[in-house]
Amino acid sequence: MGLSKTERKLRIRRRIRKVSFGTEARPRLSVFRSNKEIYTQLIDDNKGVTLAAASSRDKDVDSKGSKSEVAANVGKAIAEKALKLGVEAVAFDRGGNLYHGRIKSLAEGAREAGLKF
């Protein structure tokens, strides 16, 4: 019998984390997606510190529209925070999710705002 959806996602997440590592110059952009919200963090794995975070629950993020539009706004918000910190390039960690839908629109929103990955 095949893997369940959560087991498959966990296996993909572990595989991504083996390769993806964030430094101070190029932090890891980690994405968590729930059914309603989407959350992102810029993480320096050398120090184990979160440099910046943005989510669809923040007051400064426009949460009107579809979930994909909100995810694009979150991507723009995290990119603005990253650029204020002097970070231009990140390692993208999609957290076991497929690069599709909300994850893709978040990445495209961050790229539009000036992040490179």
Coordinates of N, CA and C in Angstrom, one line a residue:
M1 N 0.8 -1.2 0.0 CA 0.0 0.0 0.0 C 0.9 1.2 0.0
G2 N 0.4 2.3 -0.7 CA 1.2 3.5 -0.8 C 1.2 4.3 0.5
L3 N 2.0 5.4 0.5 CA 2.1 6.3 1.6 C 0.8 7.1 1.7
S4 N 0.5 7.5 3.0 CA -0.6 8.5 3.1 C -0.1 9.8 2.7
K5 N -1.0 10.8 2.6 CA -0.7 12.1 2.2 C 0.3 12.8 3.1
T6 N 0.0 12.6 4.4 CA 0.9 13.3 5.4 C 2.3 12.6 5.5
E7 N 2.3 11.3 5.3 CA 3.6 10.6 5.3 C 4.5 11.0 4.1
R8 N 3.8 11.1 3.0 CA 4.5 11.5 1.7 C 5.0 12.9 1.9
K9 N 4.2 13.9 2.4 CA 4.7 15.2 2.6 C 5.9 15.3 3.6
L10 N 5.8 14.5 4.7 CA 6.9 14.5 5.6 C 8.2 13.9 5.0
R11 N 8.1 12.9 4.1 CA 9.2 12.4 3.4 C 9.9 13.4 2.5
I12 N 9.0 14.1 1.8 CA 9.5 15.2 0.9 C 10.1 16.3 1.7
R13 N 9.5 16.7 2.8 CA 10.1 17.7 3.7 C 11.5 17.4 4.1
R14 N 11.7 16.1 4.6 CA 13.0 15.7 5.0 C 14.0 15.7 3.9
R15 N 13.6 15.3 2.7 CA 14.5 15.3 1.6 C 14.9 16.7 1.2
I16 N 14.0 17.7 1.3 CA 14.3 19.1 1.0 C 15.3 19.6 2.0
R17 N 15.1 19.3 3.3 CA 15.9 19.9 4.4 C 17.3 19.3 4.4
K18 N 17.5 18.2 3.8 CA 18.9 17.6 3.7 C 19.7 18.5 2.8
V19 N 19.1 19.2 1.8 CA 19.9 20.0 0.9 C 19.8 21.5 1.2
S20 N 18.6 21.9 1.6 CA 18.4 23.4 1.9 C 19.0 23.8 3.2
F21 N 19.9 24.8 3.2 CA 20.5 25.3 4.4 C 20.7 26.8 4.3
G22 N 20.3 27.5 5.4 CA 20.3 28.9 5.4 C 21.5 29.5 6.1
T23 N 22.2 30.5 5.5 CA 23.3 31.2 6.2 C 22.8 32.6 6.4
E24 N 23.7 33.4 7.0 CA 23.4 34.8 7.3 C 23.3 35.6 6.0
A25 N 24.1 35.3 5.0 CA 24.1 36.0 3.7 C 23.0 35.5 2.8
R26 N 22.7 34.2 2.9 CA 21.6 33.6 2.1 C 20.7 32.7 3.0
P27 N 19.8 33.4 3.7 CA 18.9 32.6 4.6 C 17.9 31.7 3.9
R28 N 17.4 30.8 4.7 CA 16.4 29.8 4.1 C 15.0 30.5 4.3
L29 N 14.3 30.5 3.2 CA 12.9 31.0 3.2 C 12.0 29.8 3.4
S30 N 11.5 29.6 4.6 CA 10.7 28.5 4.9 C 9.2 28.9 4.8
V31 N 8.4 28.0 4.3 CA 7.0 28.2 4.0 C 6.2 27.2 4.7
F32 N 5.2 27.6 5.5 CA 4.2 26.7 6.1 C 2.8 27.1 5.6
R33 N 2.1 26.1 5.1 CA 0.8 26.4 4.5 C -0.2 25.6 5.3
S34 N -1.2 26.2 5.9 CA -2.3 25.5 6.5 C -3.5 25.7 5.5
N35 N -4.7 25.2 5.9 CA -5.8 25.2 5.1 C -6.3 26.7 4.8
K36 N -6.2 27.5 5.9 CA -6.7 28.9 5.8 C -5.5 29.9 5.5
E37 N -4.4 29.7 6.2 CA -3.4 30.8 6.2 C -2.1 30.3 5.6
I38 N -1.1 31.2 5.4 CA 0.2 30.8 4.9 C 1.2 31.7 5.7
Y39 N 2.3 31.0 6.1 CA 3.3 31.7 7.0 C 4.7 31.5 6.3
T40 N 5.6 32.5 6.4 CA 6.9 32.4 5.9 C 7.9 32.9 7.0
Q41 N 9.1 32.4 6.9 CA 10.2 32.8 7.8 C 11.5 32.8 7.1
L42 N 12.3 33.8 7.4 CA 13.7 33.8 6.9 C 14.6 33.3 8.1
I43 N 15.3 32.2 7.9 CA 16.0 31.5 8.9 C 17.5 31.4 8.6
D44 N 18.3 31.8 9.6 CA 19.7 31.5 9.6 C 20.0 30.2 10.3
D45 N 20.3 29.2 9.6 CA 20.5 27.8 10.2 C 21.8 27.7 11.0
N46 N 22.8 28.6 10.6 CA 24.1 28.5 11.4 C 23.8 28.9 12.8
K47 N 23.1 30.0 13.0 CA 22.8 30.5 14.4 C 21.5 29.9 15.0
G48 N 20.7 29.4 14.1 CA 19.4 28.9 14.6 C 18.4 30.0 15.0
V49 N 18.4 31.1 14.1 CA 17.7 32.3 14.4 C 16.7 32.6 13.3
T50 N 15.5 33.1 13.6 CA 14.6 33.6 12.6 C 14.9 35.1 12.4
L51 N 15.3 35.5 11.2 CA 15.6 36.9 10.9 C 14.4 37.7 10.7
A52 N 13.4 37.2 10.0 CA 12.1 37.9 9.7 C 11.0 36.9 9.4
A53 N 9.8 37.4 9.6 CA 8.7 36.5 9.4 C 7.5 37.3 8.8
A54 N 6.7 36.7 8.0 CA 5.5 37.3 7.5 C 4.4 36.2 7.3
S55 N 3.2 36.6 7.5 CA 2.1 35.6 7.3 C 0.8 36.4 6.8
S56 N -0.1 35.6 6.5 CA -1.4 36.1 6.0 C -2.2 36.7 7.2
R57 N -1.8 36.5 8.4 CA -2.5 37.0 9.6 C -2.0 38.4 10.0
D58 N -0.8 38.8 9.4 CA -0.3 40.1 9.8 C -1.2 41.2 9.4
K59 N -1.1 42.3 10.1 CA -2.0 43.5 9.8 C -1.6 44.2 8.6
D60 N -0.3 44.2 8.3 CA 0.2 44.9 7.1 C 0.1 44.2 5.8
V61 N -0.4 43.0 5.8 CA -0.6 42.2 4.6 C -2.0 42.2 4.2
D62 N -2.3 42.6 3.0 CA -3.7 42.6 2.5 C -4.2 41.2 2.3
S63 N -5.2 40.9 3.1 CA -5.8 39.5 3.1 C -7.1 39.4 2.4
K64 N -7.3 40.3 1.5 CA -8.6 40.3 0.7 C -8.2 39.6 -0.6
G65 N -9.2 38.8 -1.2 CA -9.0 38.1 -2.4 C -8.9 36.6 -2.2
S66 N -8.5 35.9 -3.2 CA -8.3 34.5 -3.1 C -7.1 34.1 -2.3
K67 N -6.9 32.9 -2.0 CA -5.8 32.4 -1.2 C -4.5 32.6 -1.9
S68 N -4.5 32.4 -3.3 CA -3.3 32.6 -4.1 C -2.9 34.1 -4.1
E69 N -3.9 35.0 -4.2 CA -3.6 36.4 -4.1 C -3.0 36.8 -2.8
V70 N -3.5 36.3 -1.7 CA -3.0 36.6 -0.4 C -1.6 36.0 -0.2
A71 N -1.3 34.8 -0.8 CA 0.0 34.3 -0.7 C 1.0 35.1 -1.5
A72 N 0.6 35.7 -2.6 CA 1.5 36.6 -3.3 C 1.8 37.9 -2.5
N73 N 0.8 38.4 -1.8 CA 1.0 39.5 -0.9 C 2.0 39.2 0.3
V74 N 1.9 38.0 0.8 CA 2.8 37.5 1.8 C 4.2 37.4 1.3
G75 N 4.3 36.9 0.0 CA 5.7 36.9 -0.6 C 6.3 38.3 -0.8
K76 N 5.4 39.2 -1.1 CA 5.9 40.6 -1.3 C 6.4 41.2 0.1
A77 N 5.6 40.9 1.1 CA 5.9 41.4 2.5 C 7.2 40.8 3.0
I78 N 7.4 39.5 2.8 CA 8.7 38.9 3.3 C 9.9 39.4 2.5
A79 N 9.7 39.7 1.2 CA 10.7 40.2 0.4 C 11.1 41.6 0.8
E80 N 10.1 42.4 1.2 CA 10.4 43.8 1.6 C 11.2 43.7 3.0
K81 N 10.8 42.8 3.9 CA 11.5 42.7 5.1 C 12.9 42.2 4.9
A82 N 13.1 41.3 4.0 CA 14.4 40.8 3.7 C 15.3 41.9 3.1
L83 N 14.8 42.7 2.2 CA 15.6 43.7 1.6 C 16.0 44.8 2.6
K84 N 15.1 45.0 3.6 CA 15.5 46.0 4.7 C 16.6 45.4 5.5
L85 N 16.7 44.1 5.7 CA 17.8 43.5 6.4 C 19.1 43.3 5.5
G86 N 19.0 43.7 4.3 CA 20.2 43.6 3.4 C 20.3 42.2 2.7
V87 N 19.3 41.4 2.7 CA 19.3 40.1 2.1 C 18.7 40.2 0.7
E88 N 19.4 39.7 -0.3 CA 18.9 39.8 -1.7 C 18.6 38.4 -2.2
A89 N 19.3 37.3 -1.7 CA 19.1 36.0 -2.2 C 18.8 35.1 -1.0
V90 N 17.9 34.1 -1.3 CA 17.5 33.2 -0.3 C 17.5 31.7 -0.9
A91 N 17.5 30.8 0.1 CA 17.3 29.4 -0.3 C 15.8 29.0 0.0
F92 N 15.1 28.6 -1.0 CA 13.6 28.4 -0.9 C 13.3 27.0 -0.4
D93 N 12.6 27.0 0.8 CA 12.2 25.7 1.4 C 10.7 25.7 1.4
R94 N 10.1 24.9 0.5 CA 8.7 24.8 0.3 C 8.0 23.9 1.3
G95 N 8.7 23.3 2.2 CA 8.2 22.6 3.3 C 7.4 21.4 3.0
G96 N 7.8 20.7 1.9 CA 7.1 19.4 1.6 C 5.9 19.7 0.7
N97 N 5.5 20.9 0.4 CA 4.4 21.2 -0.5 C 4.9 21.2 -1.9
L98 N 4.0 20.9 -2.8 CA 4.3 21.0 -4.2 C 4.5 22.4 -4.7
Y99 N 5.4 22.7 -5.6 CA 5.5 24.0 -6.1 C 4.4 24.3 -7.1
H100 N 3.3 24.7 -6.5 CA 2.0 24.8 -7.3 C 1.0 25.6 -6.5
G101 N 0.2 26.3 -7.1 CA -0.9 27.1 -6.4 C -0.3 28.2 -5.5
R102 N -0.7 28.1 -4.2 CA -0.3 29.1 -3.2 C 1.2 29.2 -3.0
I103 N 1.9 28.1 -3.1 CA 3.4 28.1 -2.9 C 4.0 28.8 -4.1
K104 N 3.5 28.5 -5.3 CA 4.1 29.2 -6.5 C 3.8 30.7 -6.5
S105 N 2.6 31.1 -6.1 CA 2.3 32.5 -6.1 C 3.0 33.2 -5.1
L106 N 3.3 32.6 -3.9 CA 4.1 33.2 -2.9 C 5.5 33.5 -3.4
A107 N 6.1 32.5 -4.1 CA 7.5 32.6 -4.6 C 7.5 33.7 -5.7
E108 N 6.5 33.7 -6.6 CA 6.5 34.7 -7.6 C 6.3 36.1 -7.0
G109 N 5.5 36.3 -6.0 CA 5.4 37.6 -5.3 C 6.7 38.0 -4.7
A110 N 7.4 37.1 -4.1 CA 8.7 37.4 -3.5 C 9.7 37.8 -4.6
R111 N 9.7 37.1 -5.7 CA 10.6 37.5 -6.9 C 10.3 38.8 -7.4
E112 N 9.0 39.1 -7.6 CA 8.6 40.5 -8.1 C 9.1 41.6 -7.2
A113 N 9.1 41.3 -5.9 CA 9.5 42.4 -4.9 C 11.0 42.5 -4.8
G114 N 11.8 41.6 -5.5 CA 13.2 41.7 -5.5 C 14.1 40.6 -4.9
L115 N 13.5 39.6 -4.4 CA 14.3 38.5 -3.9 C 14.8 37.6 -5.0
K116 N 15.9 37.0 -4.8 CA 16.5 36.0 -5.8 C 16.6 34.6 -5.2
F117 N 16.1 33.6 -5.9 CA 16.2 32.2 -5.5 C 16.0 31.3 -6.6

